[in-house]
Amino acid sequence: MVYPVDPTAVRCGGPFLVGDFLLQCLCIGYLIKQGGSGITPKNWRKRWFVLKDGTVYYYKTPYDDAALGYFTLHGYMIMPPQPGKRMHNKFGFKIFRDGYRTFYLCAESAEDMKRWMNALSLASIQYQDH
């Protein structure tokens, strides 16, 4: 079964139809990502995320052809942020690996946060040997 995508909702367990594009992936939807690095400010931006084959891709919108960025989950852990970490909202979590960039993300609801954390955790375990 193919699921048409409502860009306002998080969906897990595809395949999904985004416009005319069939996407076989584990989880898709909007998250709010902390951007910035040493030089640029650490701002929060809403991005469209796609979890596929142990890799997380993020786009400005669901209809963009090119990802703004991506990272593989190999070796990463998905967990709540450390106490005192300023997050965009209370539905935040981090994707962490020693010696690598830490990604801070926020969902728009507790349910979406649980969906994403579960899907990302499962994917990081499934693709450890890839």
Short mmCIF file of C-alpha atoms in Angstrom, two decimals:
data_model
loop_
_atom_site.label_atom_id
_atom_site.label_comp_id
_atom_site.label_asym_id
_atom_site.label_seq_id
_atom_site.Cartn_x
_atom_site.Cartn_y
_atom_site.Cartn_z
CA MET A 1 0.00 0.00 0.00
CA VAL A 2 1.23 3.52 -0.82
CA TYR A 3 0.44 6.34 1.59
CA PRO A 4 -0.13 9.87 0.20
CA VAL A 5 1.86 12.33 2.28
CA ASP A 6 0.25 15.06 4.31
CA PRO A 7 3.20 17.44 4.81
CA THR A 8 1.85 18.45 8.22
CA ALA A 9 2.10 14.93 9.67
CA VAL A 10 4.87 12.51 10.57
CA ARG A 11 4.49 9.13 8.91
CA CYS A 12 6.45 5.95 9.51
CA GLY A 13 6.39 2.69 7.62
CA GLY A 14 6.14 3.78 3.91
CA PRO A 15 6.20 3.64 0.94
CA PHE A 16 4.98 7.20 0.54
CA LEU A 17 3.83 9.31 -2.38
CA VAL A 18 5.16 12.89 -2.28
CA GLY A 19 3.71 14.74 -5.27
CA ASP A 20 4.52 12.42 -8.19
CA PHE A 21 7.50 10.82 -6.42
CA LEU A 22 7.23 7.38 -4.78
CA LEU A 23 9.48 7.25 -1.74
CA GLN A 24 10.38 3.98 -0.01
CA CYS A 25 11.55 5.04 3.43
CA LEU A 26 11.16 4.33 7.13
CA CYS A 27 9.93 7.72 8.37
CA ILE A 28 9.19 11.16 6.93
CA GLY A 29 7.93 14.48 8.26
CA TYR A 30 8.85 17.88 9.61
CA LEU A 31 11.27 18.38 12.47
CA ILE A 32 12.84 21.57 13.79
CA LYS A 33 16.63 21.37 13.54
CA GLN A 34 19.21 23.44 15.34
CA GLY A 35 21.55 24.82 12.72
CA GLY A 36 24.70 26.83 12.84
CA SER A 37 28.27 25.99 13.53
CA GLY A 38 31.13 27.89 15.09
CA ILE A 39 30.69 30.97 12.88
CA THR A 40 26.93 31.08 12.24
CA PRO A 41 24.26 31.47 14.94
CA LYS A 42 22.61 28.39 16.41
CA ASN A 43 19.15 29.08 15.07
CA TRP A 44 16.20 26.69 14.76
CA ARG A 45 14.72 25.92 11.34
CA LYS A 46 11.82 23.75 10.27
CA ARG A 47 13.05 21.09 7.84
CA TRP A 48 11.49 18.12 6.05
CA PHE A 49 13.24 14.92 7.18
CA VAL A 50 13.43 11.56 5.42
CA LEU A 51 14.84 8.45 7.10
CA LYS A 52 15.87 5.87 4.52
CA ASP A 53 18.31 2.94 4.65
CA GLY A 54 20.04 4.12 7.82
CA THR A 55 20.55 7.65 6.50
CA VAL A 56 18.76 10.85 7.52
CA TYR A 57 18.19 13.44 4.78
CA TYR A 58 16.80 16.90 5.41
CA TYR A 59 15.22 19.32 2.96
CA LYS A 60 13.70 22.77 3.10
CA THR A 61 10.32 21.43 1.88
CA PRO A 62 8.88 18.00 0.96
CA TYR A 63 9.00 18.96 -2.72
CA ASP A 64 12.71 19.83 -2.99
CA ASP A 65 14.84 17.63 -5.23
CA ALA A 66 18.15 18.20 -3.46
CA ALA A 67 18.74 17.62 0.25
CA LEU A 68 20.24 20.44 2.30
CA GLY A 69 22.22 17.81 4.16
CA TYR A 70 22.35 14.21 5.32
CA PHE A 71 24.10 11.91 7.77
CA THR A 72 24.25 8.17 8.35
CA LEU A 73 23.10 6.79 11.68
CA HIS A 74 25.94 4.27 11.99
CA GLY A 75 27.36 4.61 15.51
CA TYR A 76 24.86 7.29 16.60
CA MET A 77 22.62 7.16 19.66
CA ILE A 78 19.22 8.82 19.91
CA MET A 79 18.43 10.25 23.34
CA PRO A 80 16.89 13.17 25.22
CA PRO A 81 19.05 16.29 25.41
CA GLN A 82 21.23 16.85 28.45
CA PRO A 83 19.60 18.76 31.35
CA GLY A 84 19.82 22.52 30.87
CA LYS A 85 20.18 22.34 27.07
CA ARG A 86 18.06 25.08 25.48
CA MET A 87 15.75 23.51 22.95
CA HIS A 88 13.13 24.96 20.60
CA ASN A 89 10.36 23.22 22.57
CA LYS A 90 9.80 20.39 25.05
CA PHE A 91 9.65 17.71 22.32
CA GLY A 92 13.38 17.71 21.64
CA PHE A 93 15.99 14.98 21.34
CA LYS A 94 19.55 14.62 20.15
CA ILE A 95 21.37 12.35 17.75
CA PHE A 96 24.81 11.83 19.27
CA ARG A 97 28.09 10.11 18.49
CA ASP A 98 31.42 10.66 20.24
CA GLY A 99 33.79 12.68 18.07
CA TYR A 100 31.10 13.64 15.54
CA ARG A 101 28.54 16.40 15.15
CA THR A 102 25.56 16.22 17.51
CA PHE A 103 22.19 16.96 15.93
CA TYR A 104 19.50 18.61 18.05
CA LEU A 105 15.97 18.16 16.76
CA CYS A 106 12.47 18.99 17.98
CA ALA A 107 9.18 17.44 16.95
CA GLU A 108 5.88 19.27 17.05
CA SER A 109 4.23 16.89 19.53
CA ALA A 110 5.10 14.19 22.06
CA GLU A 111 3.65 11.55 19.72
CA ASP A 112 5.82 12.72 16.80
CA MET A 113 8.88 12.83 19.05
CA LYS A 114 8.30 9.19 20.08
CA ARG A 115 7.77 8.11 16.45
CA TRP A 116 10.99 9.75 15.33
CA MET A 117 13.07 8.57 18.27
CA ASN A 118 11.84 4.98 17.81
CA ALA A 119 12.38 4.99 14.04
CA LEU A 120 15.85 6.55 14.33
CA SER A 121 16.89 4.18 17.12
CA LEU A 122 15.72 1.16 15.16
CA ALA A 123 17.49 2.37 12.02
CA SER A 124 20.74 3.01 13.89
CA ILE A 125 20.69 -0.57 15.18
CA GLN A 126 19.71 -2.14 11.85
CA TYR A 127 22.46 -0.38 9.93
CA GLN A 128 25.34 -0.81 12.40
CA ASP A 129 27.02 -3.39 10.15
CA HIS A 130 26.48 -1.55 6.85
#
